PDB file of C-alpha atoms in Angstrom:
ATOM      1  CA  ILE A 284     114.989  34.399  41.784  1.00  0.00           C
ATOM      2  CA  ASN A 285     111.600  32.845  40.949  1.00  0.00           C
ATOM      3  CA  ALA A 286     109.944  36.278  41.188  1.00  0.00           C
ATOM      4  CA  ALA A 287     112.539  37.746  38.830  1.00  0.00           C
ATOM      5  CA  LYS A 288     112.018  34.896  36.387  1.00  0.00           C
ATOM      6  CA  ALA A 289     108.265  35.446  36.546  1.00  0.00           C
ATOM      7  CA  GLN A 290     108.773  39.117  35.667  1.00  0.00           C
ATOM      8  CA  ILE A 291     111.054  38.226  32.767  1.00  0.00           C
ATOM      9  CA  GLU A 292     108.571  35.637  31.501  1.00  0.00           C
ATOM     10  CA  SER A 293     105.771  38.205  31.745  1.00  0.00           C
ATOM     11  CA  ALA A 294     107.769  40.719  29.721  1.00  0.00           C
ATOM     12  CA  LEU A 295     108.702  38.125  27.129  1.00  0.00           C
ATOM     13  CA  GLN A 296     105.103  36.960  26.972  1.00  0.00           C
ATOM     14  CA  ALA A 297     104.008  40.520  26.204  1.00  0.00           C
ATOM     15  CA  ARG A 298     106.638  40.671  23.478  1.00  0.00           C
ATOM     16  CA  ARG A 299     105.486  37.320  22.111  1.00  0.00           C
ATOM     17  CA  GLN A 300     101.908  38.584  21.997  1.00  0.00           C
ATOM     18  CA  ALA A 301     103.049  41.623  20.063  1.00  0.00           C
ATOM     19  CA  LEU A 302     104.738  39.330  17.548  1.00  0.00           C
ATOM     20  CA  ALA A 303     101.824  36.908  17.305  1.00  0.00           C
ATOM     21  CA  ASP A 304     100.175  38.972  14.575  1.00  0.00           C
ATOM     22  CA  ALA A 305     103.505  39.051  12.650  1.00  0.00           C
ATOM     23  CA  GLU A 306     106.268  41.570  12.326  1.00  0.00           C
ATOM     24  CA  LEU A 307     107.777  42.879   9.086  1.00  0.00           C
ATOM     25  CA  GLN A 308     111.098  44.702   8.890  1.00  0.00           C
ATOM     26  CA  ALA A 309     112.981  46.225   5.949  1.00  0.00           C
ATOM     27  CA  GLN A 310     116.452  47.748   5.692  1.00  0.00           C
ATOM     28  CA  LEU A 311     118.617  49.384   3.037  1.00  0.00           C
ATOM     29  CA  GLN A 312     122.319  50.064   3.562  1.00  0.00           C
ATOM     30  CA  ALA A 313     125.542  50.792   1.674  1.00  0.00           C
ATOM     31  CA  GLU A 314     128.733  48.819   2.318  1.00  0.00           C
ATOM     32  CA  SER A 315     132.353  49.190   1.260  1.00  0.00           C
ATOM     33  CA  LEU A 316     134.715  46.325   2.062  1.00  0.00           C
ATOM     34  CA  ASP A 317     138.319  45.458   1.223  1.00  0.00           C
ATOM     35  CA  VAL A 318     138.469  41.668   1.010  1.00  0.00           C
ATOM     36  CA  THR A 319     140.701  38.936  -0.359  1.00  0.00           C
ATOM     37  CA  LEU A 320     138.443  36.901  -2.594  1.00  0.00           C
ATOM     38  CA  PRO A 321     138.792  33.354  -3.882  1.00  0.00           C
ATOM     39  CA  GLY A 322     139.163  33.207  -7.654  1.00  0.00           C
ATOM     40  CA  ARG A 323     136.091  33.923  -9.708  1.00  0.00           C
ATOM     41  CA  ARG A 324     136.059  30.738 -11.782  1.00  0.00           C
ATOM     42  CA  ARG A 325     133.198  28.291 -11.173  1.00  0.00           C
ATOM     43  CA  GLY A 326     134.189  24.677 -10.592  1.00  0.00           C
ATOM     44  CA  ALA A 327     132.700  21.474  -9.281  1.00  0.00           C
ATOM     45  CA  ALA A 328     132.694  22.910  -5.767  1.00  0.00           C
ATOM     46  CA  GLY A 329     131.792  26.473  -6.741  1.00  0.00           C
ATOM     47  CA  LEU A 330     134.701  28.900  -6.370  1.00  0.00           C
ATOM     48  CA  HIS A 331     138.186  28.127  -7.582  1.00  0.00           C
ATOM     49  CA  PRO A 332     140.148  26.837  -4.542  1.00  0.00           C
ATOM     50  CA  VAL A 333     143.562  28.354  -5.339  1.00  0.00           C
ATOM     51  CA  SER A 334     143.591  31.667  -7.216  1.00  0.00           C
ATOM     52  CA  ARG A 335     142.908  34.766  -5.093  1.00  0.00           C
ATOM     53  CA  THR A 336     142.408  38.440  -5.857  1.00  0.00           C
ATOM     54  CA  LEU A 337     142.293  41.556  -3.662  1.00  0.00           C
ATOM     55  CA  GLU A 338     139.206  43.637  -4.350  1.00  0.00           C
ATOM     56  CA  ARG A 339     137.224  46.511  -2.928  1.00  0.00           C
ATOM     57  CA  ILE A 340     133.571  45.549  -2.708  1.00  0.00           C
ATOM     58  CA  GLU A 341     131.009  48.318  -3.107  1.00  0.00           C
ATOM     59  CA  ALA A 342     127.438  47.288  -2.470  1.00  0.00           C
ATOM     60  CA  ILE A 343     123.948  48.506  -1.804  1.00  0.00           C
ATOM     61  CA  ILE A 344     122.258  45.808   0.264  1.00  0.00           C
ATOM     62  CA  GLY A 345     118.534  45.564   0.806  1.00  0.00           C
ATOM     63  CA  SER A 346     116.984  43.136   3.264  1.00  0.00           C
ATOM     64  CA  MET A 347     113.519  42.225   4.462  1.00  0.00           C
ATOM     65  CA  GLY A 348     112.457  39.980   7.311  1.00  0.00           C
ATOM     66  CA  TRP A 349     109.114  38.576   8.479  1.00  0.00           C
ATOM     67  CA  VAL A 350     108.476  36.910  11.846  1.00  0.00           C
ATOM     68  CA  ARG A 351     105.356  35.295  13.251  1.00  0.00           C
ATOM     69  CA  ASP A 352     105.583  33.911  16.786  1.00  0.00           C
ATOM     70  CA  GLY A 353     102.622  31.936  18.115  1.00  0.00           C
ATOM     71  CA  ARG A 354     104.376  29.992  20.887  1.00  0.00           C
ATOM     72  CA  ASP A 355     102.820  30.020  24.346  1.00  0.00           C
ATOM     73  CA  SER A 356     106.166  30.952  25.973  1.00  0.00           C
ATOM     74  CA  LEU A 357     109.573  32.181  24.868  1.00  0.00           C
ATOM     75  CA  ILE A 358     111.402  30.456  27.731  1.00  0.00           C
ATOM     76  CA  TYR A 359     109.434  27.215  28.160  1.00  0.00           C
ATOM     77  CA  PRO A 360     107.266  26.677  25.054  1.00  0.00           C
ATOM     78  CA  THR A 361     104.877  23.708  25.039  1.00  0.00           C
ATOM     79  CA  LYS A 362     102.667  24.498  22.047  1.00  0.00           C
ATOM     80  CA  GLY A 363     102.379  26.829  19.091  1.00  0.00           C
ATOM     81  CA  THR A 364     104.412  27.730  16.019  1.00  0.00           C
ATOM     82  CA  PHE A 365     107.265  30.034  15.113  1.00  0.00           C
ATOM     83  CA  GLN A 366     107.968  31.183  11.537  1.00  0.00           C
ATOM     84  CA  ARG A 367     110.686  33.418  10.142  1.00  0.00           C
ATOM     85  CA  ALA A 368     111.548  34.454   6.573  1.00  0.00           C
ATOM     86  CA  ILE A 369     114.552  36.597   5.631  1.00  0.00           C
ATOM     87  CA  GLY A 370     115.550  37.914   2.223  1.00  0.00           C
ATOM     88  CA  GLU A 371     118.732  39.798   1.338  1.00  0.00           C
ATOM     89  CA  MET A 372     119.935  41.217  -1.979  1.00  0.00           C
ATOM     90  CA  GLY A 373     123.003  43.032  -3.231  1.00  0.00           C
ATOM     91  CA  LEU A 374     121.283  45.516  -5.538  1.00  0.00           C
ATOM     92  CA  PRO A 375     122.594  46.342  -9.003  1.00  0.00           C
ATOM     93  CA  GLY A 376     123.573  49.987  -9.274  1.00  0.00           C
ATOM     94  CA  VAL A 377     126.142  52.497 -10.430  1.00  0.00           C
ATOM     95  CA  GLY A 378     129.511  51.731  -8.847  1.00  0.00           C
ATOM     96  CA  THR A 379     128.372  48.558  -7.078  1.00  0.00           C
ATOM     97  CA  SER A 380     130.246  45.283  -7.551  1.00  0.00           C
ATOM     98  CA  LEU A 381     128.291  42.934  -5.283  1.00  0.00           C
ATOM     99  CA  GLU A 382     125.099  41.593  -6.858  1.00  0.00           C
ATOM    100  CA  TYR A 383     123.470  38.568  -5.258  1.00  0.00           C
ATOM    101  CA  TYR A 384     120.344  37.314  -3.525  1.00  0.00           C
ATOM    102  CA  LYS A 385     119.890  35.159  -0.444  1.00  0.00           C
ATOM    103  CA  VAL A 386     116.687  33.864   1.187  1.00  0.00           C
ATOM    104  CA  ASN A 387     116.003  31.746   4.268  1.00  0.00           C
ATOM    105  CA  TYR A 388     112.813  30.340   5.826  1.00  0.00           C
ATOM    106  CA  GLN A 389     112.319  28.639   9.196  1.00  0.00           C
ATOM    107  CA  TYR A 390     109.241  26.809  10.523  1.00  0.00           C
ATOM    108  CA  GLN A 391     109.059  25.456  14.051  1.00  0.00           C
ATOM    109  CA  ARG A 392     106.192  23.776  15.891  1.00  0.00           C
ATOM    110  CA  TYR A 393     105.640  22.512  19.430  1.00  0.00           C
ATOM    111  CA  PHE A 394     103.217  19.634  20.032  1.00  0.00           C
ATOM    112  CA  PRO A 395     102.024  19.125  23.654  1.00  0.00           C
ATOM    113  CA  LEU A 396     101.982  15.357  24.240  1.00  0.00           C
ATOM    114  CA  THR A 397     101.015  15.607  27.925  1.00  0.00           C
ATOM    115  CA  ARG A 398     101.243  18.349  30.565  1.00  0.00           C
ATOM    116  CA  GLN A 399     104.947  17.556  31.024  1.00  0.00           C
ATOM    117  CA  TYR A 400     106.124  16.201  27.671  1.00  0.00           C
ATOM    118  CA  THR A 401     106.443  18.149  24.414  1.00  0.00           C
ATOM    119  CA  LEU A 402     107.610  17.327  20.892  1.00  0.00           C
ATOM    120  CA  MET A 403     109.383  20.057  18.934  1.00  0.00           C
ATOM    121  CA  VAL A 404     109.884  19.907  15.144  1.00  0.00           C
ATOM    122  CA  ASN A 405     112.056  22.484  13.395  1.00  0.00           C
ATOM    123  CA  GLY A 406     112.837  22.909   9.700  1.00  0.00           C
ATOM    124  CA  GLU A 407     114.851  25.496   7.814  1.00  0.00           C
ATOM    125  CA  ALA A 408     115.783  26.022   4.169  1.00  0.00           C
ATOM    126  CA  GLY A 409     117.937  28.661   2.536  1.00  0.00           C
ATOM    127  CA  PHE A 410     119.588  29.345  -0.818  1.00  0.00           C
ATOM    128  CA  GLY A 411     121.301  32.112  -2.706  1.00  0.00           C
ATOM    129  CA  ASP A 412     123.259  32.921  -5.868  1.00  0.00           C
ATOM    130  CA  GLY A 413     124.874  35.715  -7.834  1.00  0.00           C
ATOM    131  CA  ILE A 414     122.655  37.861 -10.033  1.00  0.00           C
ATOM    132  CA  SER A 415     124.863  38.706 -12.997  1.00  0.00           C
ATOM    133  CA  ASN A 416     128.072  37.845 -14.862  1.00  0.00           C
ATOM    134  CA  ASN A 417     127.719  34.161 -14.011  1.00  0.00           C
ATOM    135  CA  LEU A 418     129.201  34.795 -10.561  1.00  0.00           C
ATOM    136  CA  PRO A 419     128.313  32.615  -7.555  1.00  0.00           C
ATOM    137  CA  LEU A 420     127.093  33.739  -4.152  1.00  0.00           C
ATOM    138  CA  PRO A 421     129.968  35.714  -2.505  1.00  0.00           C
ATOM    139  CA  PHE A 422     131.874  33.430  -0.170  1.00  0.00           C
ATOM    140  CA  PHE A 423     131.384  35.749   2.825  1.00  0.00           C
ATOM    141  CA  LYS A 424     127.593  35.458   2.340  1.00  0.00           C
ATOM    142  CA  SER A 425     127.596  31.644   2.278  1.00  0.00           C
ATOM    143  CA  PHE A 426     125.443  29.432   4.497  1.00  0.00           C
ATOM    144  CA  PHE A 427     127.060  27.326   7.221  1.00  0.00           C
ATOM    145  CA  ALA A 428     125.882  24.577   9.564  1.00  0.00           C
ATOM    146  CA  GLY A 429     127.199  22.645  12.530  1.00  0.00           C
ATOM    147  CA  GLY A 430     127.003  23.554  16.184  1.00  0.00           C
ATOM    148  CA  VAL A 431     124.575  23.702  19.058  1.00  0.00           C
ATOM    149  CA  SER A 432     121.910  25.718  17.184  1.00  0.00           C
ATOM    150  CA  THR A 433     121.973  23.760  13.894  1.00  0.00           C
ATOM    151  CA  VAL A 434     123.427  20.218  13.866  1.00  0.00           C
ATOM    152  CA  ARG A 435     124.848  19.229  17.239  1.00  0.00           C
ATOM    153  CA  GLY A 436     127.835  16.904  17.451  1.00  0.00           C
ATOM    154  CA  TYR A 437     129.710  18.805  14.702  1.00  0.00           C
ATOM    155  CA  ARG A 438     131.887  21.868  15.273  1.00  0.00           C
ATOM    156  CA  ASN A 439     130.434  25.280  14.484  1.00  0.00           C
ATOM    157  CA  SER A 440     130.105  25.965  10.749  1.00  0.00           C
ATOM    158  CA  SER A 441     132.050  22.790   9.857  1.00  0.00           C
ATOM    159  CA  ILE A 442     129.440  20.954   7.728  1.00  0.00           C
ATOM    160  CA  GLY A 443     129.672  21.324   3.960  1.00  0.00           C
ATOM    161  CA  PRO A 444     132.319  21.936   1.278  1.00  0.00           C
ATOM    162  CA  LYS A 445     135.942  22.223   2.380  1.00  0.00           C
ATOM    163  CA  ASP A 446     138.893  23.957   0.747  1.00  0.00           C
ATOM    164  CA  GLN A 447     142.235  22.292  -0.015  1.00  0.00           C
ATOM    165  CA  ASN A 448     143.270  22.774   3.628  1.00  0.00           C
ATOM    166  CA  GLY A 449     140.112  21.143   4.966  1.00  0.00           C
ATOM    167  CA  ASP A 450     138.633  24.432   6.166  1.00  0.00           C
ATOM    168  CA  PRO A 451     134.870  24.997   5.748  1.00  0.00           C
ATOM    169  CA  GLN A 452     133.833  27.087   2.745  1.00  0.00           C
ATOM    170  CA  GLY A 453     130.089  27.156   3.297  1.00  0.00           C
ATOM    171  CA  GLY A 454     127.657  26.858   0.423  1.00  0.00           C
ATOM    172  CA  SER A 455     124.796  28.490  -1.443  1.00  0.00           C
ATOM    173  CA  HIS A 456     122.186  25.950  -0.241  1.00  0.00           C
ATOM    174  CA  ARG A 457     121.319  24.858   3.299  1.00  0.00           C
ATOM    175  CA  ILE A 458     118.639  22.583   4.734  1.00  0.00           C
ATOM    176  CA  LEU A 459     118.213  21.893   8.454  1.00  0.00           C
ATOM    177  CA  GLY A 460     115.871  19.603  10.379  1.00  0.00           C
ATOM    178  CA  ASN A 461     115.533  18.945  14.105  1.00  0.00           C
ATOM    179  CA  VAL A 462     113.196  16.738  16.119  1.00  0.00           C
ATOM    180  CA  GLU A 463     113.354  17.096  19.891  1.00  0.00           C
ATOM    181  CA  PHE A 464     111.478  15.365  22.708  1.00  0.00           C
ATOM    182  CA  LEU A 465     111.310  17.769  25.672  1.00  0.00           C
ATOM    183  CA  PHE A 466     110.724  16.675  29.265  1.00  0.00           C
ATOM    184  CA  PRO A 467     111.251  18.074  32.793  1.00  0.00           C
ATOM    185  CA  PHE A 468     114.304  17.399  34.924  1.00  0.00           C
ATOM    186  CA  PRO A 469     113.596  14.480  37.311  1.00  0.00           C
ATOM    187  CA  GLY A 470     112.355  15.827  40.635  1.00  0.00           C
ATOM    188  CA  LEU A 471     111.812  19.329  39.202  1.00  0.00           C
ATOM    189  CA  GLN A 472     108.569  18.798  37.296  1.00  0.00           C
ATOM    190  CA  ASN A 473     107.186  22.162  38.426  1.00  0.00           C
ATOM    191  CA  ASP A 474     110.357  24.150  37.756  1.00  0.00           C
ATOM    192  CA  ARG A 475     109.938  25.913  34.402  1.00  0.00           C
ATOM    193  CA  SER A 476     113.550  27.074  34.342  1.00  0.00           C
ATOM    194  CA  VAL A 477     115.097  23.635  33.700  1.00  0.00           C
ATOM    195  CA  ARG A 478     114.359  21.229  30.848  1.00  0.00           C
ATOM    196  CA  LEU A 479     115.917  18.127  29.293  1.00  0.00           C
ATOM    197  CA  SER A 480     115.616  16.767  25.765  1.00  0.00           C
ATOM    198  CA  ALA A 481     116.426  13.882  23.452  1.00  0.00           C
ATOM    199  CA  PHE A 482     116.980  14.932  19.846  1.00  0.00           C
ATOM    200  CA  VAL A 483     117.860  14.016  16.286  1.00  0.00           C
ATOM    201  CA  ASP A 484     119.443  16.680  14.033  1.00  0.00           C
ATOM    202  CA  ALA A 485     120.018  16.743  10.281  1.00  0.00           C
ATOM    203  CA  GLY A 486     121.648  19.301   8.028  1.00  0.00           C
ATOM    204  CA  MET A 487     123.090  19.877   4.571  1.00  0.00           C
ATOM    205  CA  VAL A 488     125.283  22.648   3.185  1.00  0.00           C
ATOM    206  CA  ALA A 489     126.299  22.523  -0.484  1.00  0.00           C
ATOM    207  CA  ASN A 490     126.309  24.540  -3.695  1.00  0.00           C
ATOM    208  CA  LYS A 491     123.280  22.623  -4.942  1.00  0.00           C
ATOM    209  CA  PHE A 492     120.854  20.201  -3.347  1.00  0.00           C
ATOM    210  CA  ASP A 493     122.783  17.016  -2.527  1.00  0.00           C
ATOM    211  CA  GLY A 494     121.154  14.249  -0.513  1.00  0.00           C
ATOM    212  CA  GLY A 495     124.545  12.683   0.099  1.00  0.00           C
ATOM    213  CA  ALA A 496     125.793  15.839   1.847  1.00  0.00           C
ATOM    214  CA  PHE A 497     123.373  15.492   4.775  1.00  0.00           C
ATOM    215  CA  ARG A 498     124.901  14.982   8.196  1.00  0.00           C
ATOM    216  CA  TYR A 499     122.955  13.461  11.089  1.00  0.00           C
ATOM    217  CA  SER A 500     123.386  13.321  14.840  1.00  0.00           C
ATOM    218  CA  SER A 501     121.464  12.312  17.949  1.00  0.00           C
ATOM    219  CA  GLY A 502     121.910  12.949  21.623  1.00  0.00           C
ATOM    220  CA  LEU A 503     120.704  14.527  24.855  1.00  0.00           C
ATOM    221  CA  GLY A 504     120.420  18.164  25.806  1.00  0.00           C
ATOM    222  CA  ALA A 505     119.592  20.413  28.737  1.00  0.00           C
ATOM    223  CA  PHE A 506     118.228  23.946  28.940  1.00  0.00           C
ATOM    224  CA  TRP A 507     118.478  26.166  32.014  1.00  0.00           C
ATOM    225  CA  SER A 508     117.081  29.663  32.287  1.00  0.00           C
ATOM    226  CA  SER A 509     119.749  30.804  34.718  1.00  0.00           C
ATOM    227  CA  PRO A 510     119.925  34.189  36.477  1.00  0.00           C
ATOM    228  CA  PHE A 511     122.729  35.065  34.029  1.00  0.00           C
ATOM    229  CA  GLY A 512     120.786  34.106  30.899  1.00  0.00           C
ATOM    230  CA  PRO A 513     119.596  30.962  29.096  1.00  0.00           C
ATOM    231  CA  LEU A 514     122.174  28.160  28.971  1.00  0.00           C
ATOM    232  CA  LYS A 515     122.013  25.227  26.531  1.00  0.00           C
ATOM    233  CA  VAL A 516     124.156  22.116  26.888  1.00  0.00           C
ATOM    234  CA  SER A 517     124.208  19.110  24.552  1.00  0.00           C
ATOM    235  CA  PHE A 518     125.973  15.790  24.225  1.00  0.00           C
ATOM    236  CA  ALA A 519     125.583  14.440  20.689  1.00  0.00           C
ATOM    237  CA  ALA A 520     127.004  11.624  18.590  1.00  0.00           C
ATOM    238  CA  PRO A 521     127.478  12.243  14.829  1.00  0.00           C
ATOM    239  CA  LEU A 522     125.818   9.385  12.941  1.00  0.00           C
ATOM    240  CA  ASN A 523     127.489   9.612   9.521  1.00  0.00           C
ATOM    241  CA  ALA A 524     130.502  11.904   9.821  1.00  0.00           C
ATOM    242  CA  ASP A 525     132.916  12.093   6.907  1.00  0.00           C
ATOM    243  CA  ARG A 526     136.661  11.777   7.554  1.00  0.00           C
ATOM    244  CA  LEU A 527     137.063  15.535   6.969  1.00  0.00           C
ATOM    245  CA  ASP A 528     134.213  16.505   9.296  1.00  0.00           C
ATOM    246  CA  ARG A 529     135.107  18.108  12.601  1.00  0.00           C
ATOM    247  CA  LYS A 530     133.245  16.421  15.441  1.00  0.00           C
ATOM    248  CA  GLN A 531     132.505  17.908  18.833  1.00  0.00           C
ATOM    249  CA  MET A 532     130.314  15.738  21.021  1.00  0.00           C
ATOM    250  CA  PHE A 533     129.965  18.118  24.006  1.00  0.00           C
ATOM    251  CA  GLN A 534     128.749  21.663  23.297  1.00  0.00           C
ATOM    252  CA  PHE A 535     127.228  24.529  25.232  1.00  0.00           C
ATOM    253  CA  THR A 536     126.129  28.080  24.601  1.00  0.00           C
ATOM    254  CA  PHE A 537     124.245  30.977  26.121  1.00  0.00           C
ATOM    255  CA  GLY A 538     121.132  31.739  24.121  1.00  0.00           C
ATOM    256  CA  GLY A 539     117.521  30.796  23.485  1.00  0.00           C
ATOM    257  CA  ALA A 540     115.965  27.779  21.836  1.00  0.00           C
ATOM    258  CA  PHE A 541     116.207  27.177  18.081  1.00  0.00           C
TER     259      PHE A 541
END
C-alpha cells in the first residue's frame, strides 16, 4: 500500500509541478433548459418567493478559469499557496434569454510551523448578477455554502436566504474563510496518509454583503488518504446558528482538501 501511495504522490507531484506556473482554461457552450423559475420581481430577498413561471432558457455561456498551485504536495501539503479564479457569463445574443455574470476567487496558504505542525488559511469570495432588464442572478446559478468543504457543522448548501418553506435559495454573494491547524495522528508521525486538524470556519451567502449573515463553526477533523481515495471526516459545532439553519455536527466525504 505504501508503495502505491508513493506512486500516486509522485504522479500528483508531477501534476502539481505542471500547474505551478499557472493554468488557464476557456470554454464556450450553448445551453437550452426547460425550468420552473421563481417570479421575476426583485424584493428584499431578491426573487419573489411565491409567483412562478415555466420558461425555456436559451443561453450561450462563456467561462474562463485560472489556477496556480504552488503547494509542496497535493495529498499532504505543508507549505505553499493555491489560487483559483473562475469567471462565467451568459452572453447576450440573438435568441438568448439568460444574461448574467458570475466570478469567484480562492486563495489558500500553508504555513509550516514545525516539521510536524502546519497552519492552513483559506479565503474565497464570489459574486454575480444579471446583465440586463434589471434581472437578478438566475436562481440555478446562485452561490451556496454549508458542508464539509465550506462551513462545517451546517448541512450542505443550507447557509443563506431561505424561501417561505425554509429551503435554501442561495445568493448572489458568498464569502468563505477557514483557519486550520494541522497535525499528525498520535503514534503515526511518519505516516503521511493520516492527518488531524482543529479548525474555525466562517461563511456568508446573501444577495448583498451582510456582516450579520455570517455563520461560524469550530471543531476537529481527520484526513485519510485511503486505498479507495481521500476521506475527510469532521465534527463541528455551529457557533451562531439561526433558528432556521440546518445543523449537522458530524460530516464526512470522499475528496481532497479545500
